[in-house]
Every structure is written in structure tokens, then in C-alpha cells.
mmCIF file of C-alpha atoms in Angstrom:
data_model
loop_
_atom_site.group_PDB
_atom_site.id
_atom_site.type_symbol
_atom_site.label_atom_id
_atom_site.label_comp_id
_atom_site.label_asym_id
_atom_site.label_seq_id
_atom_site.Cartn_x
_atom_site.Cartn_y
_atom_site.Cartn_z
ATOM 1 C CA UNK A 1 23.965 22.129 12.318
ATOM 2 C CA UNK A 2 20.820 20.408 11.004
ATOM 3 C CA UNK A 3 17.498 22.198 10.906
ATOM 4 C CA UNK A 4 14.624 20.125 12.305
ATOM 5 C CA UNK A 5 13.529 19.363 8.754
ATOM 6 C CA UNK A 6 17.050 18.242 7.855
ATOM 7 C CA UNK A 7 17.194 16.124 10.995
ATOM 8 C CA UNK A 8 13.928 14.375 10.083
ATOM 9 C CA UNK A 9 15.223 13.726 6.575
ATOM 10 C CA UNK A 10 18.223 11.972 8.136
ATOM 11 C CA UNK A 11 15.935 9.841 10.325
ATOM 12 C CA UNK A 12 13.787 8.903 7.334
ATOM 13 C CA UNK A 13 16.833 8.072 5.223
ATOM 14 C CA UNK A 14 18.153 5.856 8.024
ATOM 15 C CA UNK A 15 14.836 4.007 8.387
ATOM 16 C CA UNK A 16 14.390 3.564 4.638
ATOM 17 C CA UNK A 17 17.913 2.171 4.360
ATOM 18 C CA UNK A 18 17.344 -0.701 6.809
ATOM 19 C CA UNK A 19 16.763 -4.233 5.477
ATOM 20 C CA UNK A 20 15.102 -5.072 8.837
ATOM 21 C CA UNK A 21 14.149 -2.276 11.231
ATOM 22 C CA UNK A 22 15.579 -2.048 14.744
ATOM 23 C CA UNK A 23 16.230 0.765 17.210
ATOM 24 C CA UNK A 24 19.824 -0.442 17.381
ATOM 25 C CA UNK A 25 20.159 -0.030 13.616
ATOM 26 C CA UNK A 26 18.563 3.416 13.742
ATOM 27 C CA UNK A 27 20.982 4.511 16.469
ATOM 28 C CA UNK A 28 23.957 3.223 14.493
ATOM 29 C CA UNK A 29 22.841 4.985 11.279
ATOM 30 C CA UNK A 30 22.380 8.291 13.129
ATOM 31 C CA UNK A 31 25.566 7.941 15.201
ATOM 32 C CA UNK A 32 23.734 8.265 18.545
ATOM 33 C CA UNK A 33 22.898 6.013 21.482
ATOM 34 C CA UNK A 34 19.966 3.594 21.479
ATOM 35 C CA UNK A 35 18.169 5.449 24.270
ATOM 36 C CA UNK A 36 18.345 8.712 22.349
ATOM 37 C CA UNK A 37 17.233 7.007 19.112
ATOM 38 C CA UNK A 38 14.274 5.507 20.967
ATOM 39 C CA UNK A 39 13.247 8.955 22.217
ATOM 40 C CA UNK A 40 13.374 10.438 18.708
ATOM 41 C CA UNK A 41 11.428 7.476 17.287
ATOM 42 C CA UNK A 42 8.706 7.817 19.892
ATOM 43 C CA UNK A 43 8.515 11.624 19.883
ATOM 44 C CA UNK A 44 8.649 12.373 16.143
ATOM 45 C CA UNK A 45 7.261 9.192 14.575
ATOM 46 C CA UNK A 46 5.057 7.033 16.799
ATOM 47 C CA UNK A 47 3.387 9.923 18.642
ATOM 48 C CA UNK A 48 2.717 11.583 15.282
ATOM 49 C CA UNK A 49 0.550 8.724 14.033
ATOM 50 C CA UNK A 50 3.321 7.085 11.982
ATOM 51 C CA UNK A 51 5.151 3.778 12.147
ATOM 52 C CA UNK A 52 8.096 2.215 10.244
ATOM 53 C CA UNK A 53 6.456 -0.322 7.901
ATOM 54 C CA UNK A 54 8.193 -3.058 5.855
ATOM 55 C CA UNK A 55 7.691 -3.154 2.089
ATOM 56 C CA UNK A 56 7.354 -6.746 0.866
ATOM 57 C CA UNK A 57 9.363 -7.862 -2.152
ATOM 58 C CA UNK A 58 6.616 -9.872 -3.845
ATOM 59 C CA UNK A 59 8.874 -10.634 -6.816
ATOM 60 C CA UNK A 60 11.175 -12.676 -4.563
ATOM 61 C CA UNK A 61 8.152 -14.631 -3.305
ATOM 62 C CA UNK A 62 7.287 -15.590 -6.884
ATOM 63 C CA UNK A 63 4.323 -13.233 -7.155
ATOM 64 C CA UNK A 64 3.152 -10.960 -9.936
ATOM 65 C CA UNK A 65 1.617 -7.605 -9.040
ATOM 66 C CA UNK A 66 -1.393 -6.478 -11.029
ATOM 67 C CA UNK A 67 -3.564 -3.384 -11.045
ATOM 68 C CA UNK A 68 -7.261 -4.080 -11.598
ATOM 69 C CA UNK A 69 -9.721 -1.300 -12.393
ATOM 70 C CA UNK A 70 -13.019 -2.615 -10.972
ATOM 71 C CA UNK A 71 -16.375 -1.064 -11.791
ATOM 72 C CA UNK A 72 -18.886 -2.647 -9.393
ATOM 73 C CA UNK A 73 -22.616 -2.796 -10.012
ATOM 74 C CA UNK A 74 -24.199 -0.033 -7.953
ATOM 75 C CA UNK A 75 -27.061 -2.269 -6.849
ATOM 76 C CA UNK A 76 -24.470 -3.944 -4.602
ATOM 77 C CA UNK A 77 -23.327 -0.643 -3.116
ATOM 78 C CA UNK A 78 -24.092 -1.694 0.450
ATOM 79 C CA UNK A 79 -22.196 -4.973 0.018
ATOM 80 C CA UNK A 80 -18.938 -3.467 -1.283
ATOM 81 C CA UNK A 81 -17.172 -3.369 2.127
ATOM 82 C CA UNK A 82 -17.878 -7.092 2.552
ATOM 83 C CA UNK A 83 -16.671 -7.908 -0.956
ATOM 84 C CA UNK A 84 -13.431 -5.992 -0.407
ATOM 85 C CA UNK A 85 -12.911 -7.682 2.976
ATOM 86 C CA UNK A 86 -13.276 -11.097 1.337
ATOM 87 C CA UNK A 87 -10.739 -10.193 -1.346
ATOM 88 C CA UNK A 88 -8.300 -9.019 1.349
ATOM 89 C CA UNK A 89 -8.662 -12.111 3.535
ATOM 90 C CA UNK A 90 -9.108 -14.955 1.041
ATOM 91 C CA UNK A 91 -7.965 -13.432 -2.235
ATOM 92 C CA UNK A 92 -4.759 -11.545 -2.954
ATOM 93 C CA UNK A 93 -5.886 -7.929 -2.599
ATOM 94 C CA UNK A 94 -3.066 -5.690 -1.319
ATOM 95 C CA UNK A 95 -4.567 -2.198 -1.542
ATOM 96 C CA UNK A 96 -7.421 -0.238 -3.050
ATOM 97 C CA UNK A 97 -8.859 3.211 -3.447
ATOM 98 C CA UNK A 98 -12.227 4.399 -4.693
ATOM 99 C CA UNK A 99 -12.307 6.966 -7.456
ATOM 100 C CA UNK A 100 -14.814 9.821 -7.458
ATOM 101 C CA UNK A 101 -17.687 7.522 -8.296
ATOM 102 C CA UNK A 102 -19.424 5.416 -5.696
ATOM 103 C CA UNK A 103 -18.764 2.021 -7.294
ATOM 104 C CA UNK A 104 -15.426 2.352 -9.165
ATOM 105 C CA UNK A 105 -12.265 1.112 -7.475
ATOM 106 C CA UNK A 106 -8.609 0.880 -8.402
ATOM 107 C CA UNK A 107 -7.199 -2.231 -6.742
ATOM 108 C CA UNK A 108 -3.735 -3.773 -6.475
ATOM 109 C CA UNK A 109 -3.227 -7.517 -6.092
ATOM 110 C CA UNK A 110 -0.120 -9.653 -5.548
ATOM 111 C CA UNK A 111 -0.753 -13.109 -7.015
ATOM 112 C CA UNK A 112 1.486 -16.213 -7.055
ATOM 113 C CA UNK A 113 2.482 -16.784 -10.672
ATOM 114 C CA UNK A 114 1.102 -20.370 -10.881
ATOM 115 C CA UNK A 115 -2.305 -19.086 -9.710
ATOM 116 C CA UNK A 116 -2.593 -16.090 -12.013
ATOM 117 C CA UNK A 117 -4.853 -17.804 -14.527
ATOM 118 C CA UNK A 118 -7.284 -19.090 -11.884
ATOM 119 C CA UNK A 119 -7.286 -15.698 -10.136
ATOM 120 C CA UNK A 120 -8.123 -13.765 -13.283
ATOM 121 C CA UNK A 121 -10.812 -16.364 -14.039
ATOM 122 C CA UNK A 122 -12.240 -15.675 -10.569
ATOM 123 C CA UNK A 123 -12.440 -11.946 -11.402
ATOM 124 C CA UNK A 124 -14.255 -12.887 -14.611
ATOM 125 C CA UNK A 125 -16.689 -14.935 -12.495
ATOM 126 C CA UNK A 126 -17.396 -11.816 -10.414
ATOM 127 C CA UNK A 127 -18.457 -10.205 -13.684
ATOM 128 C CA UNK A 128 -20.691 -13.200 -14.508
ATOM 129 C CA UNK A 129 -22.416 -12.960 -11.131
ATOM 130 C CA UNK A 130 -23.210 -9.327 -11.819
ATOM 131 C CA UNK A 131 -21.129 -7.914 -8.966
ATOM 132 C CA UNK A 132 -18.819 -6.271 -11.491
ATOM 133 C CA UNK A 133 -19.956 -4.269 -14.507
ATOM 134 C CA UNK A 134 -16.477 -4.241 -16.035
ATOM 135 C CA UNK A 135 -12.810 -4.607 -15.166
ATOM 136 C CA UNK A 136 -9.382 -4.035 -16.687
ATOM 137 C CA UNK A 137 -6.097 -5.663 -15.632
ATOM 138 C CA UNK A 138 -2.662 -4.069 -15.955
ATOM 139 C CA UNK A 139 0.615 -5.670 -14.886
ATOM 140 C CA UNK A 140 3.151 -3.905 -12.653
ATOM 141 C CA UNK A 141 6.863 -4.646 -12.877
ATOM 142 C CA UNK A 142 8.122 -2.880 -9.739
ATOM 143 C CA UNK A 143 6.609 -0.896 -6.883
ATOM 144 C CA UNK A 144 8.065 1.573 -4.378
ATOM 145 C CA UNK A 145 6.758 3.161 -1.160
ATOM 146 C CA UNK A 146 7.793 6.548 0.250
ATOM 147 C CA UNK A 147 7.563 8.235 3.643
ATOM 148 C CA UNK A 148 5.729 11.558 4.112
ATOM 149 C CA UNK A 149 8.239 14.210 3.091
ATOM 150 C CA UNK A 150 9.305 16.701 5.812
ATOM 151 C CA UNK A 151 8.903 19.503 3.273
ATOM 152 C CA UNK A 152 5.112 19.026 3.400
ATOM 153 C CA UNK A 153 4.498 17.023 6.597
ATOM 154 C CA UNK A 154 5.278 18.634 9.954
ATOM 155 C CA UNK A 155 6.786 15.882 12.099
ATOM 156 C CA UNK A 156 6.941 18.266 15.039
ATOM 157 C CA UNK A 157 3.140 18.619 15.051
ATOM 158 C CA UNK A 158 2.058 15.427 13.308
ATOM 159 C CA UNK A 159 0.054 17.117 10.555
ATOM 160 C CA UNK A 160 0.383 18.451 7.029
ATOM 161 C CA UNK A 161 2.359 21.676 6.867
ATOM 162 C CA UNK A 162 0.615 24.961 6.209
ATOM 163 C CA UNK A 163 2.113 27.749 4.173
ATOM 164 C CA UNK A 164 4.582 27.629 1.344
ATOM 165 C CA UNK A 165 6.040 24.275 0.329
ATOM 166 C CA UNK A 166 9.758 23.915 0.860
ATOM 167 C CA UNK A 167 12.267 21.982 -1.215
ATOM 168 C CA UNK A 168 11.234 18.295 -1.232
ATOM 169 C CA UNK A 169 13.653 15.465 -0.628
ATOM 170 C CA UNK A 170 15.595 14.148 -3.619
ATOM 171 C CA UNK A 171 13.836 10.782 -3.960
ATOM 172 C CA UNK A 172 15.336 7.911 -5.898
ATOM 173 C CA UNK A 173 14.144 4.464 -6.893
ATOM 174 C CA UNK A 174 16.535 1.940 -5.424
ATOM 175 C CA UNK A 175 16.849 -1.164 -7.557
ATOM 176 C CA UNK A 176 16.081 -4.439 -5.805
ATOM 177 C CA UNK A 177 16.473 -8.105 -6.811
ATOM 178 C CA UNK A 178 13.416 -9.707 -8.394
ATOM 179 C CA UNK A 179 14.320 -13.348 -9.105
ATOM 180 C CA UNK A 180 12.245 -15.761 -6.942
ATOM 181 C CA UNK A 181 14.059 -17.419 -4.025
ATOM 182 C CA UNK A 182 13.186 -20.235 -1.583
ATOM 183 C CA UNK A 183 11.299 -19.371 1.610
ATOM 184 C CA UNK A 184 9.118 -21.191 4.117
ATOM 185 C CA UNK A 185 6.007 -20.735 6.246
ATOM 186 C CA UNK A 186 7.900 -19.167 9.147
ATOM 187 C CA UNK A 187 9.317 -16.494 6.828
ATOM 188 C CA UNK A 188 5.770 -15.579 5.798
ATOM 189 C CA UNK A 189 4.531 -15.554 9.393
ATOM 190 C CA UNK A 190 7.364 -13.235 10.411
ATOM 191 C CA UNK A 191 6.717 -10.894 7.466
ATOM 192 C CA UNK A 192 3.000 -10.848 8.225
ATOM 193 C CA UNK A 193 3.666 -10.068 11.902
ATOM 194 C CA UNK A 194 6.100 -7.275 11.023
ATOM 195 C CA UNK A 195 3.586 -5.801 8.598
ATOM 196 C CA UNK A 196 1.063 -5.479 11.435
ATOM 197 C CA UNK A 197 3.421 -4.810 14.338
ATOM 198 C CA UNK A 198 6.590 -3.396 12.762
ATOM 199 C CA UNK A 199 8.363 -2.634 16.050
ATOM 200 C CA UNK A 200 8.378 -6.232 17.264
ATOM 201 C CA UNK A 201 11.864 -7.349 18.224
ATOM 202 C CA UNK A 202 13.098 -10.929 17.982
ATOM 203 C CA UNK A 203 11.943 -11.750 21.518
ATOM 204 C CA UNK A 204 8.430 -10.455 20.845
ATOM 205 C CA UNK A 205 8.261 -12.282 17.507
ATOM 206 C CA UNK A 206 9.377 -15.489 19.205
ATOM 207 C CA UNK A 207 6.648 -15.202 21.824
ATOM 208 C CA UNK A 208 3.950 -14.213 19.340
ATOM 209 C CA UNK A 209 4.740 -16.932 16.800
ATOM 210 C CA UNK A 210 5.471 -19.691 19.308
ATOM 211 C CA UNK A 211 8.958 -20.499 18.021
ATOM 212 C CA UNK A 212 12.395 -20.116 19.521
ATOM 213 C CA UNK A 213 14.301 -16.838 19.418
ATOM 214 C CA UNK A 214 17.095 -18.679 17.613
ATOM 215 C CA UNK A 215 14.721 -19.691 14.806
ATOM 216 C CA UNK A 216 13.426 -16.135 14.480
ATOM 217 C CA UNK A 217 16.951 -14.715 14.380
ATOM 218 C CA UNK A 218 18.077 -17.243 11.745
ATOM 219 C CA UNK A 219 15.084 -16.553 9.493
ATOM 220 C CA UNK A 220 15.431 -12.786 9.829
ATOM 221 C CA UNK A 221 19.148 -12.831 9.080
ATOM 222 C CA UNK A 222 19.495 -15.630 6.533
ATOM 223 C CA UNK A 223 16.143 -15.529 4.726
ATOM 224 C CA UNK A 224 14.315 -12.230 5.109
ATOM 225 C CA UNK A 225 17.406 -10.027 5.068
ATOM 226 C CA UNK A 226 19.820 -12.351 3.263
ATOM 227 C CA UNK A 227 17.406 -13.187 0.445
ATOM 228 C CA UNK A 228 15.872 -9.688 0.238
ATOM 229 C CA UNK A 229 12.297 -10.759 0.986
ATOM 230 C CA UNK A 230 11.708 -7.158 2.058
ATOM 231 C CA UNK A 231 12.600 -4.121 -0.065
ATOM 232 C CA UNK A 232 13.172 -2.030 3.038
ATOM 233 C CA UNK A 233 11.068 0.188 5.288
ATOM 234 C CA UNK A 234 9.141 3.444 4.983
ATOM 235 C CA UNK A 235 7.139 5.596 7.379
ATOM 236 C CA UNK A 236 3.467 4.791 7.058
ATOM 237 C CA UNK A 237 0.412 6.259 8.734
ATOM 238 C CA UNK A 238 -0.899 4.026 11.499
ATOM 239 C CA UNK A 239 -3.811 1.702 10.800
ATOM 240 C CA UNK A 240 -7.073 3.547 10.479
ATOM 241 C CA UNK A 241 -5.529 6.880 9.488
ATOM 242 C CA UNK A 242 -7.836 8.538 7.006
ATOM 243 C CA UNK A 243 -7.601 12.124 8.090
ATOM 244 C CA UNK A 244 -10.561 14.226 7.075
ATOM 245 C CA UNK A 245 -8.218 16.608 5.288
ATOM 246 C CA UNK A 246 -6.373 13.899 3.309
ATOM 247 C CA UNK A 247 -7.255 12.195 0.022
ATOM 248 C CA UNK A 248 -5.489 9.997 -2.516
ATOM 249 C CA UNK A 249 -4.670 11.451 -5.901
ATOM 250 C CA UNK A 250 -3.877 8.643 -8.328
ATOM 251 C CA UNK A 251 -2.252 9.394 -11.688
ATOM 252 C CA UNK A 252 -1.436 7.031 -14.555
ATOM 253 C CA UNK A 253 1.024 8.155 -17.228
ATOM 254 C CA UNK A 254 1.580 6.239 -20.454
ATOM 255 C CA UNK A 255 5.313 6.475 -21.187
ATOM 256 C CA UNK A 256 6.264 8.224 -24.427
ATOM 257 C CA UNK A 257 8.620 6.671 -26.938
ATOM 258 C CA UNK A 258 11.785 8.402 -25.783
ATOM 259 C CA UNK A 259 11.300 9.979 -22.337
ATOM 260 C CA UNK A 260 10.570 7.301 -19.744
ATOM 261 C CA UNK A 261 13.393 8.481 -17.487
ATOM 262 C CA UNK A 262 12.332 12.107 -17.727
ATOM 263 C CA UNK A 263 8.757 11.186 -16.792
ATOM 264 C CA UNK A 264 9.967 9.141 -13.827
ATOM 265 C CA UNK A 265 12.172 12.001 -12.577
ATOM 266 C CA UNK A 266 9.215 14.400 -12.643
ATOM 267 C CA UNK A 267 6.990 11.989 -10.735
ATOM 268 C CA UNK A 268 9.685 11.386 -8.100
ATOM 269 C CA UNK A 269 9.751 15.149 -7.462
ATOM 270 C CA UNK A 270 6.118 15.150 -6.241
ATOM 271 C CA UNK A 271 6.345 16.158 -2.554
ATOM 272 C CA UNK A 272 3.221 14.148 -1.608
ATOM 273 C CA UNK A 273 4.288 10.942 -3.393
ATOM 274 C CA UNK A 274 3.412 7.839 -1.323
ATOM 275 C CA UNK A 275 3.486 4.997 -3.865
ATOM 276 C CA UNK A 276 5.024 4.429 -7.278
ATOM 277 C CA UNK A 277 4.253 1.602 -9.696
ATOM 278 C CA UNK A 278 6.349 1.107 -12.828
ATOM 279 C CA UNK A 279 5.815 -1.118 -15.852
ATOM 280 C CA UNK A 280 7.279 -1.061 -19.329
ATOM 281 C CA UNK A 281 4.441 1.064 -20.703
ATOM 282 C CA UNK A 282 3.163 3.250 -17.870
ATOM 283 C CA UNK A 283 3.881 4.776 -14.473
ATOM 284 C CA UNK A 284 1.420 5.059 -11.607
ATOM 285 C CA UNK A 285 1.818 7.660 -8.866
ATOM 286 C CA UNK A 286 -0.264 7.780 -5.694
ATOM 287 C CA UNK A 287 -0.088 10.953 -3.672
ATOM 288 C CA UNK A 288 -1.485 11.477 -0.182
ATOM 289 C CA UNK A 289 -2.590 15.092 -0.442
ATOM 290 C CA UNK A 290 -4.263 17.461 2.034
ATOM 291 C CA UNK A 291 -7.426 18.846 0.464
ATOM 292 C CA UNK A 292 -6.149 22.436 0.457
ATOM 293 C CA UNK A 293 -3.266 21.323 -1.792
ATOM 294 C CA UNK A 294 -5.283 19.264 -4.283
ATOM 295 C CA UNK A 295 -5.408 21.931 -6.987
ATOM 296 C CA UNK A 296 -1.623 22.358 -6.834
ATOM 297 C CA UNK A 297 -1.087 18.584 -7.024
ATOM 298 C CA UNK A 298 -3.481 18.278 -9.979
ATOM 299 C CA UNK A 299 -1.718 21.097 -11.783
ATOM 300 C CA UNK A 300 1.643 19.398 -11.173
ATOM 301 C CA UNK A 301 0.297 16.199 -12.771
ATOM 302 C CA UNK A 302 -0.876 18.134 -15.814
ATOM 303 C CA UNK A 303 2.496 19.886 -16.048
ATOM 304 C CA UNK A 304 4.140 16.452 -15.965
ATOM 305 C CA UNK A 305 2.165 15.370 -19.021
ATOM 306 C CA UNK A 306 2.923 18.542 -20.926
ATOM 307 C CA UNK A 307 6.640 18.579 -20.117
ATOM 308 C CA UNK A 308 7.392 14.859 -20.423
ATOM 309 C CA UNK A 309 5.476 14.026 -23.584
ATOM 310 C CA UNK A 310 3.483 11.217 -21.969
ATOM 311 C CA UNK A 311 1.285 9.478 -24.558
ATOM 312 C CA UNK A 312 -1.768 9.277 -22.309
ATOM 313 C CA UNK A 313 -2.833 10.369 -18.845
ATOM 314 C CA UNK A 314 -5.534 9.556 -16.283
ATOM 315 C CA UNK A 315 -6.078 11.044 -12.834
ATOM 316 C CA UNK A 316 -8.391 9.824 -10.081
ATOM 317 C CA UNK A 317 -9.309 11.470 -6.808
ATOM 318 C CA UNK A 318 -10.220 9.125 -3.970
ATOM 319 C CA UNK A 319 -12.063 10.010 -0.753
ATOM 320 C CA UNK A 320 -11.779 6.389 0.432
ATOM 321 C CA UNK A 321 -8.683 4.262 0.419
ATOM 322 C CA UNK A 322 -6.878 1.393 2.098
ATOM 323 C CA UNK A 323 -3.276 1.419 0.924
ATOM 324 C CA UNK A 324 -2.100 -1.277 3.316
ATOM 325 C CA UNK A 325 -4.585 -4.128 3.734
ATOM 326 C CA UNK A 326 -1.816 -6.473 4.904
ATOM 327 C CA UNK A 327 -1.305 -4.279 7.978
ATOM 328 C CA UNK A 328 -4.831 -4.897 9.236
ATOM 329 C CA UNK A 329 -4.908 -6.293 12.748
ATOM 330 C CA UNK A 330 -8.531 -7.398 12.568
ATOM 331 C CA UNK A 331 -8.018 -10.385 10.258
ATOM 332 C CA UNK A 332 -5.386 -12.803 9.008
ATOM 333 C CA UNK A 333 -3.793 -11.866 5.716
ATOM 334 C CA UNK A 334 -3.443 -14.075 2.655
ATOM 335 C CA UNK A 335 0.245 -14.482 3.555
ATOM 336 C CA UNK A 336 -0.974 -16.786 6.317
ATOM 337 C CA UNK A 337 -4.277 -18.097 4.976
ATOM 338 C CA UNK A 338 -3.312 -19.052 1.423
ATOM 339 C CA UNK A 339 0.012 -20.834 2.020
ATOM 340 C CA UNK A 340 -0.842 -24.499 2.673
ATOM 341 C CA UNK A 341 1.650 -27.363 3.057
ATOM 342 C CA UNK A 342 4.438 -25.415 1.365
ATOM 343 C CA UNK A 343 2.322 -24.305 -1.602
ATOM 344 C CA UNK A 344 0.175 -21.318 -2.477
ATOM 345 C CA UNK A 345 -3.500 -22.138 -2.791
ATOM 346 C CA UNK A 346 -6.497 -20.240 -4.072
ATOM 347 C CA UNK A 347 -10.015 -21.568 -3.630
ATOM 348 C CA UNK A 348 -11.941 -19.438 -6.067
ATOM 349 C CA UNK A 349 -15.234 -21.335 -5.791
ATOM 350 C CA UNK A 350 -15.199 -21.083 -1.984
ATOM 351 C CA UNK A 351 -14.421 -17.387 -2.189
ATOM 352 C CA UNK A 352 -17.323 -16.874 -4.598
ATOM 353 C CA UNK A 353 -19.608 -18.671 -2.121
ATOM 354 C CA UNK A 354 -18.272 -16.488 0.712
ATOM 355 C CA UNK A 355 -18.888 -13.310 -1.274
ATOM 356 C CA UNK A 356 -22.358 -14.507 -2.289
ATOM 357 C CA UNK A 357 -23.263 -15.060 1.377
ATOM 358 C CA UNK A 358 -21.840 -11.704 2.439
ATOM 359 C CA UNK A 359 -23.664 -9.915 -0.350
ATOM 360 C CA UNK A 360 -26.947 -11.562 0.648
ATOM 361 C CA UNK A 361 -26.447 -10.659 4.321
ATOM 362 C CA UNK A 362 -25.475 -7.082 3.456
ATOM 363 C CA UNK A 363 -28.470 -6.491 1.212
ATOM 364 C CA UNK A 364 -30.928 -8.052 3.677
ATOM 365 C CA UNK A 365 -30.707 -4.959 5.872
ATOM 366 C CA UNK A 366 -32.687 -2.709 3.503
ATOM 367 C CA UNK A 367 -31.489 0.601 2.041
ATOM 368 C CA UNK A 368 -27.989 1.243 0.829
ATOM 369 C CA UNK A 369 -25.292 2.483 3.131
ATOM 370 C CA UNK A 370 -21.865 3.894 2.358
ATOM 371 C CA UNK A 371 -18.710 1.835 2.296
ATOM 372 C CA UNK A 372 -15.980 2.074 4.925
ATOM 373 C CA UNK A 373 -15.116 5.662 5.649
ATOM 374 C CA UNK A 374 -18.214 7.135 3.974
ATOM 375 C CA UNK A 375 -19.611 10.303 5.469
ATOM 376 C CA UNK A 376 -23.055 9.830 3.934
ATOM 377 C CA UNK A 377 -22.440 12.124 0.956
ATOM 378 C CA UNK A 378 -22.563 9.281 -1.546
ATOM 379 C CA UNK A 379 -25.726 7.812 -0.007
ATOM 380 C CA UNK A 380 -27.711 10.938 -0.804
ATOM 381 C CA UNK A 381 -26.735 10.699 -4.476
ATOM 382 C CA UNK A 382 -27.510 6.978 -4.719
ATOM 383 C CA UNK A 383 -30.831 7.108 -2.854
#
């Protein structure tokens, strides 16, 4: 008979194995009735501040994912929330976290391949305007998201586990197709809606998007599932979750000449692993870590370097992060805003004007204030 931890691992495995989430699919994977599956979903997931979230296959949409290290000018400290909001809404910003310096951010962007040159030129323009002091771009080949592991997250209480860590789940990277495929505006609207409201069924999607249930069903089955526009699902913290006892630990490992697989295996064993980015030369690991486990997580990263022979290594600790900007309910995402008449568009000059206006408005209020989620600690150092 399953322990509770084993039972939760089965639920997570079932959710992560779905091309499109549904309570019916969860019930079938667990071999139970829909009513019982709905109870488990509500009791051990939704009421614990979690939600099944789709992971978008940007490769299939013809996008390239890039990691941009952005060092902002500290004189624009107060304006940084507005700048980031503009990049989320009118640029192609997917996620970000701030390292342990008030104005340095690690950001991830998903950019349509034909627009990559104009987008990187826009980032260069941010440097020219003085908003950035410096930046560095790295490409990402593939990305993976992971649910909080039951060995370290107590799904019965909805909080990080205390006491000794148990054996973490045996995580694997599941290969997914990357060649671009055709899609249309309705596909993007459905994906955007599911990103924000992942539990919407076909009837709710039909009502929300103003199209027939038949159209929604056909696009879900033939396009989104059939063409693998989603990589699958994972359990994500609900919007706005930034628990006071949780931080992001970001680690970048430069792959050695002969041990890329060994390095990857060690990173996959991290119990707090939430995100993995892989390229030909380096691996990025993001861990959501309770503060009382930070030293252990840092030591594990250092052990990884020593045991795997990684050529280089960087670690960042972030007290502020937004790992899922596309799930925001307060604004439309670029999946809706930047797809015009069947083509992806990027209006860099307009976005620069928007940022310029927001910066001016932000700075007009006087003294500096912290960015989203600040507790005032950084203000005292800057002022």
C-alpha cells in the first residue's frame, strides 16, 4: 500500500504525463473515479497553493529561448518594476529573478526566430538609453519544469517539509519534438488561457474565448496535443506565491569535455529543482529553496562542480523572482499581443517609448522604492 508520499508521487507523475490536463485524464491515470480524483486534486493540490500548469513548447512555435543577464543602472531602481512589466507585456520576457544585488537580473525570453535580430538590437538600445549598464545573452536549447518534490514539500500541509530530507523522486528529462509546426491565433489564445487558468475545460474555454466548443475541441486535440505545442504539465505555485521562507537559487554549470551526462544526472537529483535549461555548453538549474535549507543546497551545487568536472560555475541567490510571467492574470501576454494577422510582430521603437514614459512617471515620485516583493531592505542600502 502506498505511503502518502508515494501516493503524491503517483499523482504528480500522472499530471506530468498529460499532454492536456483534465480531471478525467487524472482519474484514468490513477485508476479511480472522476469524483475521487477531483477530491484529491482539490484537497492536496489546489488547497495547498498549487495548480497544474502547462509548459509551452516554444520550439514548436518557431521561437528561440535566450537567457539575458541584465545589469540595470541603479539610478533607475524605482522604475525597474515598470520596465519589467513592459518587457512582459510588449516584449518577449518569460521569467526573471533578481540576484543578490539590487539592479542585476537574470531574465529568460522566448523570441520568434525572424525577430531575434531586432529584439537583441532593442536590448542594445536599452543600453544606449542608460537603463542598462551591461548585458550578456546566452542561448538555451531545451527547458524543463518540475513539480515540488514530495520528499521536501509536504502536500498534506501545503508547506516545505521540516526535518530530514527523504529520498527524492527519480527525475528524468523527457525528450520532446522541436521542429516548428503550423498553428493559428486560436491555438495561441487557448494556450494563453490555459497558462492563466489551467483548470478550464472545453466548455469554459469556449465561453471565455467566444468560439464554439467544437472549435476548441478540434484545436486542443489536433493542434495543441497532436502537434505537441505543449511539453506537458507540472505543479506550479499559484500566482503571487513568494513565500517569505522561499528563495530562488540559480546555478550555471559549464559542461566539461567528457561528462555532460554525469553533470545532468547530478542536477536532476536536486530535490528542490524547479527549472532546468540545457544548451550545448552549459546547464542552468533553478531551485526553489526554503531559507533554512539554503546552505545545504549551496553545498550540493559545489559538490556537483567538484564531482562532475564542470569547467566553470556560477551561483545566484534571488530574494525576488517571477518564474511564470505568462500566467499573470493582470495583463495580456505577448502570446496575444504580438501575434498580428498571422505573423509575429515586435515594435521595438514603441516599446522604447513606453519604457521611457514609465521610467519618467516612476522617477517623478521622488526617492527610490523597492521593486515588486521588496521588504525595504534594499532601499536602506541604496538610500
